[in-house]
Short mmCIF file of C-alpha atoms and ligand atoms in Angstrom, two decimals:
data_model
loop_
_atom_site.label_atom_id
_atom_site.label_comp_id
_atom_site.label_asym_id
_atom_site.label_seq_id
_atom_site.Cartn_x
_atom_site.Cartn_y
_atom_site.Cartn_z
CA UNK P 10 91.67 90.89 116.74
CA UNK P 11 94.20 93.45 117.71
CA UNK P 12 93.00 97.23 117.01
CA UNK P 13 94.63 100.45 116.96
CA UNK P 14 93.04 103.70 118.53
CA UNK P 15 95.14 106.73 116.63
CA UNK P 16 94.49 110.14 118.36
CA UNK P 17 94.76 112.60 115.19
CA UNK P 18 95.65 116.10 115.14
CA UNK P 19 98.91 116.73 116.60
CA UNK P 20 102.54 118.31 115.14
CA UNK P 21 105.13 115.12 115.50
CA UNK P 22 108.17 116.23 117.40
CA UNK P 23 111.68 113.74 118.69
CA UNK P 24 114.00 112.12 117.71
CA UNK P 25 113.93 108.12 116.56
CA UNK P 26 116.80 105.70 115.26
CA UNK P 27 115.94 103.08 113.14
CA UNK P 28 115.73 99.05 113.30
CA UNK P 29 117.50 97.03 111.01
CA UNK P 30 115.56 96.56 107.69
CA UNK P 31 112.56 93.70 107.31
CA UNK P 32 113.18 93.40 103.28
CA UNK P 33 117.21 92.61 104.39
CA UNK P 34 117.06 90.57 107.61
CA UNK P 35 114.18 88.17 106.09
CA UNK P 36 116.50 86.77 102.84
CA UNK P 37 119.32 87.10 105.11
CA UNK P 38 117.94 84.61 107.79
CA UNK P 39 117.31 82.42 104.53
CA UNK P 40 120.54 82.50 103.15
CA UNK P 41 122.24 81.56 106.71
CA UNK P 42 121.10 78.19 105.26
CA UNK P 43 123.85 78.04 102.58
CA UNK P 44 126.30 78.31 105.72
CA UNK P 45 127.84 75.47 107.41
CA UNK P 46 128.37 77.41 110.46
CA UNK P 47 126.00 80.13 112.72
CA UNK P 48 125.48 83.37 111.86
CA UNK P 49 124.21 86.39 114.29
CA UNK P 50 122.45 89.01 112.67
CA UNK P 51 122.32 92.50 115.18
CA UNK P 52 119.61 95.15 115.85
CA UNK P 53 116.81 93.14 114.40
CA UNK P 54 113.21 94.45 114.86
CA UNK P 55 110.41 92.00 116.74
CA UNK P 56 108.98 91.62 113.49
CA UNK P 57 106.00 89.16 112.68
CA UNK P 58 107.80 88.33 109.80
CA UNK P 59 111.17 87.24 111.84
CA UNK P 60 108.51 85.48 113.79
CA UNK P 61 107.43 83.51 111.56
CA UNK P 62 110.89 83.00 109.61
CA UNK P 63 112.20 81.59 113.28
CA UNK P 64 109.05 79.51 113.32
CA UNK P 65 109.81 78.09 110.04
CA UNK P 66 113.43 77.42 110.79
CA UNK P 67 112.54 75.49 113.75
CA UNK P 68 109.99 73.17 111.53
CA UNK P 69 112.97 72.75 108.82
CA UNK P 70 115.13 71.64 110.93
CA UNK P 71 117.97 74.72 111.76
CA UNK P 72 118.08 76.01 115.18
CA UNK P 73 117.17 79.72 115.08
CA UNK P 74 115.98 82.41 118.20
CA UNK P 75 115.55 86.22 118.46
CA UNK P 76 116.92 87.38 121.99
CA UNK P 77 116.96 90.94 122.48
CA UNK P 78 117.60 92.35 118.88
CA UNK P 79 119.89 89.16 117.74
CA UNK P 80 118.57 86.40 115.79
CA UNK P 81 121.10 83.47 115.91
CA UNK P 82 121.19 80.91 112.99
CA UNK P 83 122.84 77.44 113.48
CA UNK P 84 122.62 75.57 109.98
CA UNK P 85 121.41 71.65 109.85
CA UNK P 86 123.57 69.12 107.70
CA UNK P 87 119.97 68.30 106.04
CA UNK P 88 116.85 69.94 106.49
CA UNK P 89 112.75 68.52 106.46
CA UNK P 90 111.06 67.75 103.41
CA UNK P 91 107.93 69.41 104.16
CA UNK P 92 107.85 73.33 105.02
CA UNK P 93 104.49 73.62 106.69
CA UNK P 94 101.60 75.64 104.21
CA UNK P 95 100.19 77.42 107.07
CA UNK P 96 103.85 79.43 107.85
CA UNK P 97 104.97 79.81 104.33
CA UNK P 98 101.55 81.26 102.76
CA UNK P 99 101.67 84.04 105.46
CA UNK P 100 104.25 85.85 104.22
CA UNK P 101 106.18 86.19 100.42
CA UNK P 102 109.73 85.80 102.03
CA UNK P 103 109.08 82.50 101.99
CA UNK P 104 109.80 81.88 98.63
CA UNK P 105 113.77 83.13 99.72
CA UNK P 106 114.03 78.98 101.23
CA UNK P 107 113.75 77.59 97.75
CA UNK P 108 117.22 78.41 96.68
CA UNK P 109 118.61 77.17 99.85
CA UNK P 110 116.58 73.83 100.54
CA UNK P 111 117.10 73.15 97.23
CA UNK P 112 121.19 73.32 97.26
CA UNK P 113 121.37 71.73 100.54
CA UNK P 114 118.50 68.90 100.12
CA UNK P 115 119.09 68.51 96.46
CA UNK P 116 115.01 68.71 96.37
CA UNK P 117 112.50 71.10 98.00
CA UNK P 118 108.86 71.43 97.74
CA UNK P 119 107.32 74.59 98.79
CA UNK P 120 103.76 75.83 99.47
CA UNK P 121 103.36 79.21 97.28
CA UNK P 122 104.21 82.38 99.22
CA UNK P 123 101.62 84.89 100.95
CA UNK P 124 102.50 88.19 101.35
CA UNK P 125 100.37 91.54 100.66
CA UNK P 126 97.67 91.00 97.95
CA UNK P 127 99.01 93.73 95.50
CA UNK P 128 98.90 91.96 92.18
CA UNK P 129 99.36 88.46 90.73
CA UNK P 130 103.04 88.18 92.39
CA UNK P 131 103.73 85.46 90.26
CA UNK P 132 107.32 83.50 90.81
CA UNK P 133 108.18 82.55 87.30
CA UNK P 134 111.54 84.87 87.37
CA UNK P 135 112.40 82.86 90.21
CA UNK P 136 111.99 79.51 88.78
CA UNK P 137 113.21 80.35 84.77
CA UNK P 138 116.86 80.96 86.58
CA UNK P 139 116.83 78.25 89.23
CA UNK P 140 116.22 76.71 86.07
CA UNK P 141 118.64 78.20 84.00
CA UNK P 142 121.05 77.16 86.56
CA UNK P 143 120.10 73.38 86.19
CA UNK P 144 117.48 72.59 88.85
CA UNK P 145 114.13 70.75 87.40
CA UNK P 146 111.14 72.75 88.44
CA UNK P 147 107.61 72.03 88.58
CA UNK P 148 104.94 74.37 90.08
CA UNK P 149 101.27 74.15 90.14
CA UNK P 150 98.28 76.10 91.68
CA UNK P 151 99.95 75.54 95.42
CA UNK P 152 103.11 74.15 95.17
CA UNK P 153 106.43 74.39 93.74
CA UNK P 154 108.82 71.66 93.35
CA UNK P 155 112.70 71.84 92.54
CA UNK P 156 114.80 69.16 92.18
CA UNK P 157 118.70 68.38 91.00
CA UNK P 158 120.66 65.53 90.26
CA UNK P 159 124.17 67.24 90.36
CA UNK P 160 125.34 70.61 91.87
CA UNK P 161 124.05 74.07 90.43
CA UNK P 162 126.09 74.96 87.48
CA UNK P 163 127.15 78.63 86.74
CA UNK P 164 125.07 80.47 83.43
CA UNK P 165 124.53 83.73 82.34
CA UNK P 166 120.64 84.52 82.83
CA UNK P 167 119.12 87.89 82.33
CA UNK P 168 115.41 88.92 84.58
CA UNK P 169 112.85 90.37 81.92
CA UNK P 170 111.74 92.66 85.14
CA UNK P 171 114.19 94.19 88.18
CA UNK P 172 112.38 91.51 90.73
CA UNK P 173 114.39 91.74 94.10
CA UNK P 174 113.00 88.81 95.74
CA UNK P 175 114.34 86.99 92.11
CA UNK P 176 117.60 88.83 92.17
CA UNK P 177 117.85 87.62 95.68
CA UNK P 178 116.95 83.68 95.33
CA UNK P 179 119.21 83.78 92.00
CA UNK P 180 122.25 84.90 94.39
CA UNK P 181 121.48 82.78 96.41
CA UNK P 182 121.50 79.71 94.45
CA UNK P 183 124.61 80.84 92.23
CA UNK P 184 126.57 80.97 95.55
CA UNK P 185 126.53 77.23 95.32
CA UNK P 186 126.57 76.74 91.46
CA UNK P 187 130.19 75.45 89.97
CA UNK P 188 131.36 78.32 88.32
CA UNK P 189 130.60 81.79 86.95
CA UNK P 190 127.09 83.27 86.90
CA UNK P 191 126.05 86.90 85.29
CA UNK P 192 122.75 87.87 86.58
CA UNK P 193 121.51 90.98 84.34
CA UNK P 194 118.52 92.87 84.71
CA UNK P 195 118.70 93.24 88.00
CA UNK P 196 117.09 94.72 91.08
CA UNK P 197 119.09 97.71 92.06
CA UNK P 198 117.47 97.83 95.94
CA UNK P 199 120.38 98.31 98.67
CA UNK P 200 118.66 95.49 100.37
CA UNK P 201 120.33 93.16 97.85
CA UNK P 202 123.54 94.94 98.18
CA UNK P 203 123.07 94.39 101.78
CA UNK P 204 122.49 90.88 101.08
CA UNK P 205 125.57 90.67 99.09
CA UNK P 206 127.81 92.34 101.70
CA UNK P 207 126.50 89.72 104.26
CA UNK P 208 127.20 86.54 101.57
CA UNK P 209 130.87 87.82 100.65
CA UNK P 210 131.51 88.54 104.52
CA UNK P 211 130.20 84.02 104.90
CA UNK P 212 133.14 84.10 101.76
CA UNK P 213 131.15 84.39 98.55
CA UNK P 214 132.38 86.21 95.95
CA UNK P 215 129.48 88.67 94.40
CA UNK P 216 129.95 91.63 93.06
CA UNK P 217 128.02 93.69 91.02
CA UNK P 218 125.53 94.05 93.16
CA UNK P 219 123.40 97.46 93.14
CA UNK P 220 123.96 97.21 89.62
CA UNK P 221 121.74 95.55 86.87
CA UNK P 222 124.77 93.06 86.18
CA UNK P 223 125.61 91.00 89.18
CA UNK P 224 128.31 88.31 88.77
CA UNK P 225 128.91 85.55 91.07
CA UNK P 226 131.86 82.84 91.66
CA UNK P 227 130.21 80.10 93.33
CA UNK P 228 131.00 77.03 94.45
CA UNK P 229 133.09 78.50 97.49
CA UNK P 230 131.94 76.75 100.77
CA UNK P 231 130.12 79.55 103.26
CA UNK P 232 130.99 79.89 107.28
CA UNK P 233 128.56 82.21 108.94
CA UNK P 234 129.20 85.57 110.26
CA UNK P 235 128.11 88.63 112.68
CA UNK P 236 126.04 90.92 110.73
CA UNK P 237 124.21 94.14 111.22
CA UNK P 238 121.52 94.57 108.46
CA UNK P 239 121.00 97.69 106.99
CA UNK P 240 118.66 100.71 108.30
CA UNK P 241 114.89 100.19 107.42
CA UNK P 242 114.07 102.61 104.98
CA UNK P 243 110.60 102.00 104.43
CA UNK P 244 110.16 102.68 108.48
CA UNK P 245 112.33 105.98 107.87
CA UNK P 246 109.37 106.56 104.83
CA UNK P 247 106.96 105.66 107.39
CA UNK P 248 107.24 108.39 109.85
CA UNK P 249 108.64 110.99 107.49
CA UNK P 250 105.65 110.96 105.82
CA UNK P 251 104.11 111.04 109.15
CA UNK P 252 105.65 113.89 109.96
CA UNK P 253 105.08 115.80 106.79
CA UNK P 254 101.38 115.39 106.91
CA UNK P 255 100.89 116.46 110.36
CA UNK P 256 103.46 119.24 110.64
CA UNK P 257 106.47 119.34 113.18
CA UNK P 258 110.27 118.21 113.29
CA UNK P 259 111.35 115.42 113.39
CA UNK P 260 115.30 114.06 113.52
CA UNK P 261 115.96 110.20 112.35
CA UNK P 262 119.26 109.06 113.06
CA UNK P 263 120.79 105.68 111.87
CA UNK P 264 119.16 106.34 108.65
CA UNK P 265 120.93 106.58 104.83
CA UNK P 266 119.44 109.56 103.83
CA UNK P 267 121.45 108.67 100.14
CA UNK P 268 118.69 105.36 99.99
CA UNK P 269 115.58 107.88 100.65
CA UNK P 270 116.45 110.63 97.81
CA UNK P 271 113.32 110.47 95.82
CA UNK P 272 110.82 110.62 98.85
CA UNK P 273 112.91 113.75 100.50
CA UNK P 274 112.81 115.32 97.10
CA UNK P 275 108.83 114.95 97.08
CA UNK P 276 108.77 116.02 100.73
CA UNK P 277 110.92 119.10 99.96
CA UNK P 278 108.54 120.08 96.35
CA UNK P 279 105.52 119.71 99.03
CA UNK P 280 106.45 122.37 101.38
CA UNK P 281 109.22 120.44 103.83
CA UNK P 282 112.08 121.34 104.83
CA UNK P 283 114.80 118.96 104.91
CA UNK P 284 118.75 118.73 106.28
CA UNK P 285 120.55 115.48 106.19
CA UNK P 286 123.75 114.31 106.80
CA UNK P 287 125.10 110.05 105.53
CA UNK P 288 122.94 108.62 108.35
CA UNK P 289 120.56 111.13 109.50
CA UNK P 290 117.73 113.46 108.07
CA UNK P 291 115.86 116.21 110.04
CA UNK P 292 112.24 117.21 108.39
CA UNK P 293 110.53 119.89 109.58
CA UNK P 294 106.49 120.75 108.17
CA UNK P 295 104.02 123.25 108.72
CA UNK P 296 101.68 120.33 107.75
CA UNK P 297 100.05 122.71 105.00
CA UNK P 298 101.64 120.61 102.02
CA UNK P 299 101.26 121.44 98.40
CA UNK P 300 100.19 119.11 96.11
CA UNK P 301 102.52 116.55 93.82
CA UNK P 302 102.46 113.98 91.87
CA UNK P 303 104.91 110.88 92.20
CA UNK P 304 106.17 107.77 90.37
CA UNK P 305 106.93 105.09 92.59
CA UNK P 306 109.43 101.93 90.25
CA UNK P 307 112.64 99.90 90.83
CA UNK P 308 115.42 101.55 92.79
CA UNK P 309 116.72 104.06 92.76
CA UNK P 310 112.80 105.47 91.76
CA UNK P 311 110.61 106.47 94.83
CA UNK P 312 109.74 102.65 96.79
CA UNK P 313 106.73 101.27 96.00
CA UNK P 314 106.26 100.62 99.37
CA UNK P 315 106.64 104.31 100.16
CA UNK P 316 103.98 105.46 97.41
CA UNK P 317 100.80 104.33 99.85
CA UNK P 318 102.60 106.39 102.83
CA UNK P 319 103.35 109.40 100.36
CA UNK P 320 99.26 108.73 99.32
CA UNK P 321 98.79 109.77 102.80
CA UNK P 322 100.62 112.59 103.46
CA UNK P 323 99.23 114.23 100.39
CA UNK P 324 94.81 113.74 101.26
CA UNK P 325 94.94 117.24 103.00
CA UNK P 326 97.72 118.62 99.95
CA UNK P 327 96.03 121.92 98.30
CA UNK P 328 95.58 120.79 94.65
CA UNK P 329 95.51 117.83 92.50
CA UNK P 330 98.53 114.73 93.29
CA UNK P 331 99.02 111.47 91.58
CA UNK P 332 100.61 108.49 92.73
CA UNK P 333 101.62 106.07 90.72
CA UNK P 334 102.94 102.42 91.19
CA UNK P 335 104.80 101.32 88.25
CA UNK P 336 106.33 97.51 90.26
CA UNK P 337 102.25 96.14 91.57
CA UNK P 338 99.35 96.04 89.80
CA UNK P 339 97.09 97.01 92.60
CA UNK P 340 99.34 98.89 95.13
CA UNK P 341 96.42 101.21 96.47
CA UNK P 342 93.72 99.14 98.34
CA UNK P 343 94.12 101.80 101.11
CA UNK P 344 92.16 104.29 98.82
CA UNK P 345 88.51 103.23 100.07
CA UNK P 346 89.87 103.54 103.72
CA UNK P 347 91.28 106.63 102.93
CA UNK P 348 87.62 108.05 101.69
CA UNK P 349 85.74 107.19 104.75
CA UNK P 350 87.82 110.09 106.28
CA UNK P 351 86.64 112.49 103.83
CA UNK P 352 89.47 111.91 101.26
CA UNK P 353 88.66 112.64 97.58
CA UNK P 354 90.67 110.09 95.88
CA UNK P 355 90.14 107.78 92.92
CA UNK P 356 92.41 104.81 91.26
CA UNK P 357 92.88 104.72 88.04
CA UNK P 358 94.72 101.59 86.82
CA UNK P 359 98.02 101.88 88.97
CA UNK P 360 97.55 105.52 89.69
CA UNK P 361 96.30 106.51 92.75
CA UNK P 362 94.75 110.23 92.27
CA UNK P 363 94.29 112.83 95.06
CA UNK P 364 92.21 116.16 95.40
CA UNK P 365 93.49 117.63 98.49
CA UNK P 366 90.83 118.27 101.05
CA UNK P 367 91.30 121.17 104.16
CA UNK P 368 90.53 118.11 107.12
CA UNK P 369 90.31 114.43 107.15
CA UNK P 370 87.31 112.90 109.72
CA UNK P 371 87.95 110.39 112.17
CA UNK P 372 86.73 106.45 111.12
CA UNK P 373 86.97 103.04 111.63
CA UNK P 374 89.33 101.52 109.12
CA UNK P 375 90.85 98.46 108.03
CA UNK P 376 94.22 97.63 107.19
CA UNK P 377 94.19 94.83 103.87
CA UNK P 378 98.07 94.66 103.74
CA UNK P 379 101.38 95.98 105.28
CA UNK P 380 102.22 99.44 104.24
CA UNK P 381 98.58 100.51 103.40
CA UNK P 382 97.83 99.49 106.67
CA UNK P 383 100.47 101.80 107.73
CA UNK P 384 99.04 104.62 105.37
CA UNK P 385 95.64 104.54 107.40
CA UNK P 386 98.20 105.19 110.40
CA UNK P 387 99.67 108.62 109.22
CA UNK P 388 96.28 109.56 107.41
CA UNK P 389 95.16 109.15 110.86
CA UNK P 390 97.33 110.61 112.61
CA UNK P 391 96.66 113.92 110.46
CA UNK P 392 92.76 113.77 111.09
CA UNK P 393 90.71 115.43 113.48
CA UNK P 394 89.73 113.10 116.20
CA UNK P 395 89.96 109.67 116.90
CA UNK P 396 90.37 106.58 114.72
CA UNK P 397 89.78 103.05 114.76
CA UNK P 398 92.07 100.84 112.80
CA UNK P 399 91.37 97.00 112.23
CA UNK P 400 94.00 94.57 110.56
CA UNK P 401 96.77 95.52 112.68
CA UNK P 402 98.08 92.16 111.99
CA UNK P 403 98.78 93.24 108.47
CA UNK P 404 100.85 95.95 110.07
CA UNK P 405 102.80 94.19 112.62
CA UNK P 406 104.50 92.12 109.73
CA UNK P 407 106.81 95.05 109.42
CA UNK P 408 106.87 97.39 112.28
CA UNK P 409 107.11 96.39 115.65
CA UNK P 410 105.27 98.88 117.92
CA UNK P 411 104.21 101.25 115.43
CA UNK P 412 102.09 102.53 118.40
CA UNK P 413 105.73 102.92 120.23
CA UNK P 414 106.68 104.22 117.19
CA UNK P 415 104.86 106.81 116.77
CA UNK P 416 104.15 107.19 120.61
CA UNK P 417 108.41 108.58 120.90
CA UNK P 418 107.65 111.73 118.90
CA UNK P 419 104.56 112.69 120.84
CA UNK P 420 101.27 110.98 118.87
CA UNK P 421 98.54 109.01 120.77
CA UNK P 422 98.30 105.77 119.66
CA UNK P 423 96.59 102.84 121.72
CA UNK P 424 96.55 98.98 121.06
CA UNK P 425 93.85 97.14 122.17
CA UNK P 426 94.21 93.25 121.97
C1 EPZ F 28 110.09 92.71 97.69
O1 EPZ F 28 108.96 91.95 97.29
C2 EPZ F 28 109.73 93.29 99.04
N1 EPZ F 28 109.50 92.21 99.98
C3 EPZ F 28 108.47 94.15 98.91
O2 EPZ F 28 108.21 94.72 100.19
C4 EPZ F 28 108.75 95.26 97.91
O3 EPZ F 28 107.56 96.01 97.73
C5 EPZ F 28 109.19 94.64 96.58
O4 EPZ F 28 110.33 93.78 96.77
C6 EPZ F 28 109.57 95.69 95.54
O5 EPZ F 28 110.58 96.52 96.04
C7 EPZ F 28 110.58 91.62 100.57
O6 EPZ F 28 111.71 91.91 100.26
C8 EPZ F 28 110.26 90.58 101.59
P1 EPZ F 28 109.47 91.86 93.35
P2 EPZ F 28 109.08 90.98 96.00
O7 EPZ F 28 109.82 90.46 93.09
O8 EPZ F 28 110.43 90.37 95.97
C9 EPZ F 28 106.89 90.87 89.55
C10 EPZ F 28 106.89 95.26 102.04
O9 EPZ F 28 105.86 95.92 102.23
N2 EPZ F 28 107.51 89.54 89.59
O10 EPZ F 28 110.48 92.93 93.13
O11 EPZ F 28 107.91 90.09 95.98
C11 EPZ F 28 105.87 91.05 90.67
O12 EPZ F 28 104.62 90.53 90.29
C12 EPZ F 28 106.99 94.35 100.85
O13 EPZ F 28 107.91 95.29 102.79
C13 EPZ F 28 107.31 88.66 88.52
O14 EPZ F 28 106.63 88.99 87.55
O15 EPZ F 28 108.93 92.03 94.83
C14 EPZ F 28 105.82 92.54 90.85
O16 EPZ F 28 104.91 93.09 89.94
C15 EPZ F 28 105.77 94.46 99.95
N3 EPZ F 28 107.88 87.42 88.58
C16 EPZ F 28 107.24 92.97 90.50
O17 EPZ F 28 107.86 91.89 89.82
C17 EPZ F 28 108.65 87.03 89.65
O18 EPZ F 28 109.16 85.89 89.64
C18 EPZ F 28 108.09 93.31 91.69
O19 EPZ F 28 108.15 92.19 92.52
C19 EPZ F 28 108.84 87.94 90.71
C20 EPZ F 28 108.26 89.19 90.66
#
């Protein structure tokens, strides 16, 4: 199993841009289903995930490659019955086919999604509006089945919690339903908007979307398009944090600094100094942070998937911090890898507390899911010494050379297969 050797100790200095976002380009190579022509989506990121996604393609049915940052989609008139339990359990973007297989092959059974073990990640929201929309669904303990007898038909449906992968599949699926549908309760994430932007370009008509009320005239017939996905702003969290925690300055370019507001905000009430401009942020750290304490929710809050990095950056914080996870039960798995480098930290429901300590030991760690695996990397990274990191696996679903990552702005990072 792949390992990662992470020199600690060292200011992070350069200058990086940033790939196209995972959390866009993985319902986006989904929804190039609903198209009866290609699409080409630009600038995409080597990701396991887009791995796999192109894997399960193939096994559907559609013809889909990555060469050299574009990942070209051409569409199938039907698609396979069976999407294959090994590929679809190994991530939760799966669950983005159901919409799709379901309009196109009028039935669909899927294995349940994977994905990072950070609660129940249950997929009723998803199924009450494919429901609400007309499809029959069924699920039990491994599968889910959806079946209709007659085209989608346009409701009004409202999400008891801001899901995005639900607020995704459900704009999915309207884009095919006869009619009008009014999705309230939204997700708010720009991924969704981006997701939008790319359906409307194929000739959908959504709008709404980065709202909680998105409305959608469906039943117009899709032709694929050319599409760059948005920035990754989790990456941009990523090495910010990095950054923060081990001192240095740092300038990101292709990044909206508008979509990172909360975590700058932190950054700056810890001790960093930030400038940014529409699509590029320069952070600069002493790497002597002060201590704060965070809420990480839905969009436009501070990402969930940020509040393990920000975790990080904060173990060597003078004082007391707090993160909390208001979206996953059980966001902070990273904690007991964080302690065998000396950090005092204790979770407390879905709060992950801190008591900054003055250095963090070198150890061998193990990465349980994507962006905690990530958090071992910058807590690493600001440690004395050198540390071992197991899982990488985990990590490689969304970054894709964090060691080359990290390697451009002057850190010591070495995989070993
Ligand atoms: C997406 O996951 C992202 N993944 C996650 O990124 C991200 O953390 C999450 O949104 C929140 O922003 C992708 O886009 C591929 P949710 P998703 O549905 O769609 C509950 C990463 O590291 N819920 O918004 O699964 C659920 O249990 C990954 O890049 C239901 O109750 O997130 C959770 O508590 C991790 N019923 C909350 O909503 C449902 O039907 C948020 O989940 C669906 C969700």
């Amino acid at each position: 199993m792949a390992q990662l050797l992470v020199k600690g100790g060292r200011p992070l200095t350069g200058e990086l841009s940033m790939p196209a976002a995972k959390n866009s380009i993985l319902p986006m190579m989904a929804a190039a289903l609903l198209c009866e022509t290609d699409s080409c989506f630009e600038q995409v990121p080597a990701l396991r995930d887009v791995t796999t996604s192109l894997a399960l393609l193939h096994q559907l049915g559609a013809k889909a490659q990555w060469s050299g940052g574009r990942v070209r989609i051409c569409p199938a008139k039907q698609y396979g019955k069976a999407a294959p339990q090994k590929l679809v359990s190994s991530m939760r973007s799966s669950i983005f086919y159901l919409a799709p297989l379901l309009v196109k092959n009028h039935t669909v059974t899927l294995p349940k999604p994977g994905g990072c073990r950070l609660g129940a990640r249950p997929i009723d929201l998803h199924l009450s509006g494919l429901a609400a929309l007309g499809a029959s669904v069924c699920e039990d303990a491994n599968f889910v089945k959806c079946s209709i007898s007659r085209p989608l038909v346009g409701t009004n449906f409202c999400l008891s919690f801001p899901s995005v992968g639900a607020t995704e599949t459900l704009v999915m699926a309207a884009c095919s339903a006869k009619g009008t549908t009014t999705l309230c309760g939204c997700a708010k994430e720009p991924e969704i908007v981006d997701l939008a932007n790319y359906l409307n370009r194929c000739g959908a008509q959504i709008t709404g979307a980065g709202g909680s009320c998105i409305t959608v005239q469906g039943g117009r017939p899709l032709t694929g398009c050319r599409y760059t996905p948005l920035p990754d702003r989790i990456t941009a969290a990523t090495v910010l944090c990095a950054a923060a925690a081990c001192g240095g300055r740092i300038l990101l370019e292709n990044t909206r600094s508008g979509q990172l507001s909360a975590l700058l905000q932190l950054l700056e009430r810890a001790g960093c100094r930030v400038y940014s401009t529409f699509d590029t942020v320069l952070l600069e750290s002493d790497g002597h942070l002060r201590a704060v304490s965070a809420q990480a929710g839905p969009y436009p809050q501070l990402a969930t998937d940020a509040g393990p990095l920000l975790a990080a950056a904060l173990l060597k914080a003078s004082g007391q911090s707090t993160v909390t996870d208001t979206v996953f039960e059980a966001r902070f798995a990273c904690a007991e890898q964080f302690a065998k480098m000396g950090a005092r930290v204790w979770v407390k429901g879905r709060s992950l507390q801190i008591a900054g300590v003055r250095q963090l030991e070198p150890a061998h760690l193990n990465a349980q899911d994507l962006r905690g695996g990530a958090a071992l990397v910058v807590a690493a990274l600001s440690a004395r010494g050198e540390s071992q990191i197991d899982g990488v696996c985990h990590i490689d679903r969304g970054y894709e050379d964090i060691a080359a990552l990290f390697g451009a702005l002057g850190a010591k990072l070495t995989r070993t297969p």
